[in-house]
Amino acid sequence: MTVTEIECRIADSFNETFESSSIRSSLRLQAKKPDSGIVRVSRGLYAMSRQSTSRFEYGKATLIQGDAFAVMASLEESSIQAIVTDPPYGLVEYKKSQVSKLRKGQGGVWRIPPSFDGAKRSPLPRFTTLTNADREKIVEFFGRFGEQALRVLVPGANIVVATNPLVSHLVAGALESAGLEPRGQLVRLVQTMRGGDRPKGFESEYPDVSVMPRSQFEPWVIMRKPMDETTGRNLAEYGTGGWRRIDDDHPFGDVIKSAPTRKEERAIANHPSLKPQKLMRQIVRAALPLGMGMILDPFAGSGSTLAAAESLGYSSLGIEQDSEYYNLACNAIPKLTALED
Ligand SMILES: C[S@@+](CC[C@H](N)C(=O)[O-])C[C@H]1O[C@@H](n2cnc3c(N)ncnc32)[C@H](O)[C@@H]1O
């Protein structure tokens, strides 16, 4: 509702009028409290959050249960120094109906890969089945996400988004259209069970063919909120505008050798998209060039970004809409934080 609509509704309901400035300042105050149920959508426009928001705190990490867009809309402008996130890029795979199929082991868009070398793999969403309409939804989703990111980030802030080779261009394009600058891609070298299969039904006829290359990397899109003048000014004013070096001799690089998430971590956080701490700690550490500021993960899942931030002594804020994954994260964050690399 706009403030004027709220004013009229109060006048109708209570036969009394209030100054719009006092309505506005009360809404502004409420919207700053994550669990008030009031979110600021844009200037003078507020919404009631339909879900009651729960909140979990551990050290310098805060996790809010709610919708990423609604919670981000309630955050203050220019209050975040970096975003590191692994969003639902197929968009349908984390819909209630699909998550419940996954939990029942029925599959749906989730593919349960066969065991390989004695190791049990996590389920993977099928992205090869995306239609043009699905692609448009992805572009629309990341366009909205980009707009919110632009508002909450300080100038020069890094955004690092996990994607996959089939959608990374859509994600980068939508974020760029929203006003963020492309800054390359990060390659996580990891062998997954995607691709490499022989043509279904024609395996013996074409034994030397696989339909798609076996995927051996995971692309992470890197974007930046445009800087305010020079790098020096951004570093001094906002603590942003670069990447934290590994050490004197090694700048942070855009290829990270990785492995599928370890059994030990999956036993702590049984989320189908759990990212390994070793990888997350490298990315999160580098995303704040001076090691100061707040990392946001709006699609927190089981909290691996927050745990990585906590293990580095960084402040972090996560948002997760699914109540089971939220509860899982509350339990997992302290345990993932405590793990050795
Ligand atoms: C790919 S998973 C992230 C997993 C995470 N990297 C981890 O290591 O646990 C994406 C998460 O985003 C959540 N999600 C999807 N849409 C959301 C929304 N609109 N707001 C908040 N969370 C959302 C899903 O429930 C899912 O847990």
XYZ file of C-alpha atoms in Angstrom, residues 10-154:
145
model
C -7.133 4.549 8.836
C -9.540 7.445 8.295
C -12.295 5.006 7.144
C -11.686 2.473 9.911
C -11.238 4.791 12.896
C -13.032 7.893 11.719
C -9.869 9.750 12.600
C -7.020 11.185 10.570
C -3.298 10.942 11.152
C -0.541 13.062 9.689
C 1.024 11.146 6.791
C 4.452 12.089 8.180
C 3.771 10.194 11.432
C 2.431 7.168 9.501
C 5.528 7.290 7.340
C 7.973 7.504 10.254
C 6.211 4.711 12.150
C 6.315 2.467 9.057
C 9.966 3.318 8.503
C 10.756 2.327 12.100
C 8.794 -0.939 11.877
C 10.359 -1.869 8.522
C 13.819 -1.704 10.099
C 12.875 -4.483 12.542
C 13.250 -7.774 10.663
C 10.423 -9.485 12.578
C 7.794 -6.697 12.507
C 6.053 -8.169 9.436
C 6.239 -4.738 7.697
C 8.600 -4.403 4.747
C 9.524 -1.305 2.755
C 9.101 -2.067 -0.934
C 10.146 1.334 -2.306
C 9.827 5.015 -1.370
C 6.462 5.476 0.396
C 5.349 1.922 -0.434
C 5.058 -0.763 2.256
C 3.911 -4.375 2.377
C 2.878 -6.737 5.126
C 5.089 -9.803 5.048
C 2.763 -12.803 4.935
C 5.131 -15.063 6.819
C 6.127 -14.438 10.377
C 9.876 -14.088 10.284
C 12.066 -16.100 12.625
C 15.597 -15.037 13.359
C 18.678 -16.960 14.451
C 21.945 -15.463 15.658
C 25.307 -17.113 16.112
C 28.396 -14.968 16.730
C 28.372 -12.345 13.970
C 25.957 -14.335 11.781
C 22.216 -13.633 11.546
C 19.779 -15.816 9.626
C 16.249 -14.627 8.877
C 13.481 -16.921 7.733
C 11.563 -15.226 4.947
C 11.414 -14.334 1.298
C 14.674 -12.880 -0.020
C 12.928 -10.066 -1.887
C 10.715 -9.013 1.016
C 13.555 -9.105 3.548
C 15.999 -7.320 1.209
C 13.363 -4.627 0.656
C 13.344 -4.039 4.415
C 17.130 -3.582 4.634
C 18.623 -0.123 4.708
C 20.021 1.341 1.529
C 23.822 0.979 1.200
C 24.142 -1.291 4.230
C 25.862 -4.360 2.727
C 29.505 -4.703 1.559
C 29.271 -7.952 -0.483
C 26.814 -10.613 -1.649
C 27.892 -14.259 -1.942
C 25.033 -16.544 -2.862
C 23.869 -19.752 -4.504
C 20.347 -18.999 -5.732
C 17.640 -21.322 -7.022
C 18.680 -20.779 -10.650
C 16.200 -23.277 -12.088
C 13.568 -21.429 -10.042
C 11.236 -24.402 -9.969
C 13.493 -26.769 -8.043
C 12.870 -25.096 -4.671
C 9.091 -24.665 -5.192
C 7.183 -26.415 -2.364
C 5.848 -29.128 -4.729
C 9.329 -30.014 -6.065
C 11.011 -29.938 -2.637
C 8.338 -32.276 -1.292
C 8.930 -34.676 -4.259
C 12.666 -34.536 -3.507
C 12.048 -35.240 0.194
C 9.889 -38.261 -0.735
C 12.629 -39.478 -3.125
C 10.218 -39.142 -6.069
C 12.524 -37.021 -8.195
C 10.400 -34.469 -10.078
C 12.933 -32.033 -11.561
C 15.533 -33.597 -9.252
C 17.733 -36.343 -10.632
C 19.088 -38.810 -8.077
C 22.504 -39.746 -9.535
C 23.820 -43.288 -9.256
C 26.617 -43.981 -6.804
C 30.026 -43.461 -8.335
C 33.334 -44.924 -7.119
C 31.507 -46.009 -3.962
C 30.486 -42.395 -3.199
C 26.839 -41.359 -2.868
C 26.152 -38.125 -4.807
C 23.647 -35.400 -3.947
C 20.552 -35.050 -6.127
C 20.917 -32.568 -8.992
C 18.191 -30.472 -10.564
C 17.766 -31.041 -14.340
C 18.497 -27.808 -16.167
C 18.480 -29.221 -19.678
C 14.684 -29.230 -19.585
C 14.351 -25.450 -19.215
C 11.832 -23.991 -21.676
C 11.944 -20.493 -23.161
C 9.302 -19.465 -20.627
C 11.533 -20.792 -17.792
C 14.438 -18.788 -19.210
C 12.311 -15.641 -19.234
C 11.408 -16.302 -15.598
C 15.108 -16.605 -14.723
C 15.837 -13.263 -16.416
C 12.913 -11.610 -14.633
C 13.930 -13.126 -11.261
C 17.569 -11.996 -11.515
C 16.469 -8.584 -12.830
C 14.450 -8.071 -9.636
C 17.272 -9.485 -7.546
C 19.757 -7.132 -9.259
C 17.576 -4.104 -8.472
C 17.401 -5.048 -4.800
C 21.136 -5.780 -4.701
C 21.918 -2.391 -6.225
C 19.878 -0.687 -3.520
C 21.303 -2.497 -0.472
C 24.957 -2.593 -1.556
C 27.516 0.153 -1.075
